[in-house]
mmCIF file of N, CA and C in Angstrom:
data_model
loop_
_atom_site.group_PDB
_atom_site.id
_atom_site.type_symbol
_atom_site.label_atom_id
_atom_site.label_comp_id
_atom_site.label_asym_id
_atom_site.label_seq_id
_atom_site.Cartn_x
_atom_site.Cartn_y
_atom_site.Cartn_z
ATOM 1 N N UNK A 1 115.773 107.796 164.172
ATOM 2 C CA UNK A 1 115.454 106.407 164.217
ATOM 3 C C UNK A 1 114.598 106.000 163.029
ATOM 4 N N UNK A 2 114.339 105.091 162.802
ATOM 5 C CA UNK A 2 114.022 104.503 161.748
ATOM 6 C C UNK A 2 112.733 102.934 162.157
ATOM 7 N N UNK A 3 111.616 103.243 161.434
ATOM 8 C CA UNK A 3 110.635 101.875 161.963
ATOM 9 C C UNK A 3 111.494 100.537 160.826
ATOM 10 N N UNK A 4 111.506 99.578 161.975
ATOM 11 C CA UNK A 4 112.037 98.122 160.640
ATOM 12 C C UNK A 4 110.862 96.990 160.538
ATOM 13 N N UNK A 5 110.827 96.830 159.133
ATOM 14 C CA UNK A 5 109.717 95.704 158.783
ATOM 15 C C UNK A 5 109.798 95.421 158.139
ATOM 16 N N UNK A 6 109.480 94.171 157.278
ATOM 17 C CA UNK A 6 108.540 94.812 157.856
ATOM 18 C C UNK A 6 107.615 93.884 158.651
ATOM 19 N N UNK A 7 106.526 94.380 158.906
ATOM 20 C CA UNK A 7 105.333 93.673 160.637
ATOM 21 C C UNK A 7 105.137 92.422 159.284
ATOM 22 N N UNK A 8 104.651 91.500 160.228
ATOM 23 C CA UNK A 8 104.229 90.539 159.724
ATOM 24 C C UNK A 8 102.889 90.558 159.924
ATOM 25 N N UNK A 9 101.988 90.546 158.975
ATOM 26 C CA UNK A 9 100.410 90.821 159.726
ATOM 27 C C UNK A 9 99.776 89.377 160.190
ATOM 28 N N UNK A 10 99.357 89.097 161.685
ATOM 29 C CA UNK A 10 98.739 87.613 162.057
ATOM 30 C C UNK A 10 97.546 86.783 160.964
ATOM 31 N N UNK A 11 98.116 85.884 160.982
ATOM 32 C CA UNK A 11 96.704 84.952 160.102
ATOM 33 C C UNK A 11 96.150 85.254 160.802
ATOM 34 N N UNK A 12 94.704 84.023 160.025
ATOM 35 C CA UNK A 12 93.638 83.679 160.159
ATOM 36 C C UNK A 12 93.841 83.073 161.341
ATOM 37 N N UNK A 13 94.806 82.298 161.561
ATOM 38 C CA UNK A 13 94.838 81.178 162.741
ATOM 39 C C UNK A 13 95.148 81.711 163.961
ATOM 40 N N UNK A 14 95.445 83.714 164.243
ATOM 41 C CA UNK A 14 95.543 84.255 165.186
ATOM 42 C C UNK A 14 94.490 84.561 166.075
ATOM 43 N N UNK A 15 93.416 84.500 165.498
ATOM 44 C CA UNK A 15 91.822 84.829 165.771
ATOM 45 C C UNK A 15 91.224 85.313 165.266
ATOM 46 N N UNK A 16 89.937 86.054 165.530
ATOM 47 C CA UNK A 16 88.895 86.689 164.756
ATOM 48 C C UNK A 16 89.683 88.057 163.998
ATOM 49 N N UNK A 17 88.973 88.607 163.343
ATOM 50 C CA UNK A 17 89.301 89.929 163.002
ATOM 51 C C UNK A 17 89.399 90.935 163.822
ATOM 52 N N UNK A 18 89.212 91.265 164.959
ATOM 53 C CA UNK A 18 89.165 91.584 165.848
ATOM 54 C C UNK A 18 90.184 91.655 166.487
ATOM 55 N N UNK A 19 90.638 90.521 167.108
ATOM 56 C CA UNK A 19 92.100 90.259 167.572
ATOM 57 C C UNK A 19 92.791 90.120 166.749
ATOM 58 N N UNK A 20 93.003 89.970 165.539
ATOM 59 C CA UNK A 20 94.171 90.285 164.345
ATOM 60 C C UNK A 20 94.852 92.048 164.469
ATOM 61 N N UNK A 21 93.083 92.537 164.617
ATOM 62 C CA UNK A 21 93.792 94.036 164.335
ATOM 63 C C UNK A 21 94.463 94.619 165.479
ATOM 64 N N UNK A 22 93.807 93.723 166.457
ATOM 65 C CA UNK A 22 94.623 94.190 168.297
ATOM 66 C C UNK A 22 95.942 93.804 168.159
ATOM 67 N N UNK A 23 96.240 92.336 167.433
ATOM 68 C CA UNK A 23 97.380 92.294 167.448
ATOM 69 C C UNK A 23 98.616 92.690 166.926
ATOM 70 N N UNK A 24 98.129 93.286 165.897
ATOM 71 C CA UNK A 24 98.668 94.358 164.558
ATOM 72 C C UNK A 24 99.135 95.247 165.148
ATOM 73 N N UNK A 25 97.819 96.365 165.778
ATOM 74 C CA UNK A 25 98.330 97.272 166.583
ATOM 75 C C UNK A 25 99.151 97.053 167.497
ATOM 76 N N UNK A 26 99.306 96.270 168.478
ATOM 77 C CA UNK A 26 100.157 96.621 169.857
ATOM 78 C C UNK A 26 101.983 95.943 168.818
ATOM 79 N N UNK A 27 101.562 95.526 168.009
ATOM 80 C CA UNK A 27 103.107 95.217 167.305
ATOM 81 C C UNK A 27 103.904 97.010 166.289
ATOM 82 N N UNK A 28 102.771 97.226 166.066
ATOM 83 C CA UNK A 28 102.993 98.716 165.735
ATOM 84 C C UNK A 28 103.774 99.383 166.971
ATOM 85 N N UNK A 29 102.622 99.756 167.705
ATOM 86 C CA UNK A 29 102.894 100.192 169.037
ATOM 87 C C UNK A 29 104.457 99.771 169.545
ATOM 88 N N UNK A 30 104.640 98.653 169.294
ATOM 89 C CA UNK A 30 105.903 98.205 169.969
ATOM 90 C C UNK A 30 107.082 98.474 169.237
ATOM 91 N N UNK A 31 107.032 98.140 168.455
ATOM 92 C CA UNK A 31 107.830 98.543 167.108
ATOM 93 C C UNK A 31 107.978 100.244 167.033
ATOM 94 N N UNK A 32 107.212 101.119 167.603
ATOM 95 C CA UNK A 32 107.075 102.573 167.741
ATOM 96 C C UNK A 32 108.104 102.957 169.611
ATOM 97 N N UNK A 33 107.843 101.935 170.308
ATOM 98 C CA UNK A 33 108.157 102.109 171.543
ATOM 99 C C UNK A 33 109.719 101.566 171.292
ATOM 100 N N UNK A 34 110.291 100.532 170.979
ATOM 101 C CA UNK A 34 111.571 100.392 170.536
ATOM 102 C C UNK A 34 112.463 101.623 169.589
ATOM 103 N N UNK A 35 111.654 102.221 168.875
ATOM 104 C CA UNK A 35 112.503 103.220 167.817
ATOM 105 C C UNK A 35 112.701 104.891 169.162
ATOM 106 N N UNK A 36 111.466 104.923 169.632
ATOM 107 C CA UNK A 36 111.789 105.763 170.484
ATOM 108 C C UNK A 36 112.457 106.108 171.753
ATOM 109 N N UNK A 37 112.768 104.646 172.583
ATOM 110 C CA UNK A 37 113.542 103.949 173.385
ATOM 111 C C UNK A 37 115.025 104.185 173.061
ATOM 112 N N UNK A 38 115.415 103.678 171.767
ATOM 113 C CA UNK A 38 116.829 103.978 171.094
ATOM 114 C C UNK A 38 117.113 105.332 170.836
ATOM 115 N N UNK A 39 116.280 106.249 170.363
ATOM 116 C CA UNK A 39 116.623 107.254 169.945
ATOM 117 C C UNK A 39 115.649 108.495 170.160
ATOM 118 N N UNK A 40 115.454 108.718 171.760
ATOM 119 C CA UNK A 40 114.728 109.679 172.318
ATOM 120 C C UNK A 40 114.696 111.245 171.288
ATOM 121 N N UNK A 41 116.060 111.268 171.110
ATOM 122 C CA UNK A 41 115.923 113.164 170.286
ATOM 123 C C UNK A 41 115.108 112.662 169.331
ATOM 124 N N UNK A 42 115.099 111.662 168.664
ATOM 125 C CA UNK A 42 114.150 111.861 167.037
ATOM 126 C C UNK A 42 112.764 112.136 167.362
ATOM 127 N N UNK A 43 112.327 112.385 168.413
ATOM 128 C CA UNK A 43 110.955 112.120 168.470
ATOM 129 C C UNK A 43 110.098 113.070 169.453
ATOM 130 N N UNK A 44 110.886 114.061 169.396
ATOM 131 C CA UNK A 44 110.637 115.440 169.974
ATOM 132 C C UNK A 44 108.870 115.999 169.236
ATOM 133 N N UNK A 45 108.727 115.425 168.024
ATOM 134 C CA UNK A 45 107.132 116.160 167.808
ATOM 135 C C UNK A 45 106.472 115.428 168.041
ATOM 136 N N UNK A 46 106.818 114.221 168.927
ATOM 137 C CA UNK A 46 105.253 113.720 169.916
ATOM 138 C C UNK A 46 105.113 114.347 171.297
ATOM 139 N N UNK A 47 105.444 115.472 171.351
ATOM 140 C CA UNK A 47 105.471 116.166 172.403
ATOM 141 C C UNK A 47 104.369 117.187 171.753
ATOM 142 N N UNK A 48 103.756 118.152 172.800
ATOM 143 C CA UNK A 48 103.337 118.894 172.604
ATOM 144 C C UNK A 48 103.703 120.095 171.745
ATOM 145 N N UNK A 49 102.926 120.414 170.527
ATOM 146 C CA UNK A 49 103.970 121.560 169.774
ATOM 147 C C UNK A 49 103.812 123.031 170.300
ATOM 148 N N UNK A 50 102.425 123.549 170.673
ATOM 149 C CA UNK A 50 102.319 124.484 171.332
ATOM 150 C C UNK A 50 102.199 125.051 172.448
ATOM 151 N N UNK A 51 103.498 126.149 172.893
ATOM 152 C CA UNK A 51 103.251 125.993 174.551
ATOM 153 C C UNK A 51 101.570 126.759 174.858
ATOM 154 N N UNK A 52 100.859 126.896 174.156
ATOM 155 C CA UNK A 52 99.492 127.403 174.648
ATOM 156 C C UNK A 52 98.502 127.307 173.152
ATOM 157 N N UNK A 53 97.328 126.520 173.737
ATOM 158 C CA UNK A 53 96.507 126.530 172.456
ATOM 159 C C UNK A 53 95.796 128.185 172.071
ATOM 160 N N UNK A 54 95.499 127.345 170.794
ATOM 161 C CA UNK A 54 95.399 128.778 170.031
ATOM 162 C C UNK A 54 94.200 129.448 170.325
ATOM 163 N N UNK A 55 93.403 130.829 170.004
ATOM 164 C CA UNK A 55 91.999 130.784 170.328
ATOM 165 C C UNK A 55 90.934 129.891 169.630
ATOM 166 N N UNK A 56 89.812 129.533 170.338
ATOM 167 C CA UNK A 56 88.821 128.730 169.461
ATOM 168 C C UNK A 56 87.992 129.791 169.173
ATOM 169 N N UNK A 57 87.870 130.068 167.443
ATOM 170 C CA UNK A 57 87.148 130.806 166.746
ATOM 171 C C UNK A 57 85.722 130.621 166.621
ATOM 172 N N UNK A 58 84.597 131.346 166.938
ATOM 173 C CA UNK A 58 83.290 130.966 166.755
ATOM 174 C C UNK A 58 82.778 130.631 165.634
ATOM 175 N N UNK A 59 81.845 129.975 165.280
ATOM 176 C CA UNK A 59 81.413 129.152 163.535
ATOM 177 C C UNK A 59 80.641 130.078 163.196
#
């Protein structure tokens, strides 16, 4: 699958900076949830890669 854009990033007239970047994100997000929706096999390494974590080494 493939992401298409491209995003349009919200003005000023969307709200603060704040909610610009909320709204940015969940259009990402969505735009990420559509590509993976269509095309479940492509997206096998948001799965877990290891069936068991590794040891944690002391510092």
């Amino acid at each position: 699958g493939y992401m298409h854009g491209p995003l349009e990033l919200p003005g000023p007239e969307a709200g603060s900076l704040d909610q610009r970047v909320r709204l940015f994100t969940q259009q990402v997000a969505d735009e990420l949830g559509r590509g993976i929706a269509a095309n479940p096999a492509d997206w096998h390494m948001l799965q877990k890669l290891w069936l068991t974590e590794p040891p944690v080494r002391e510092a």
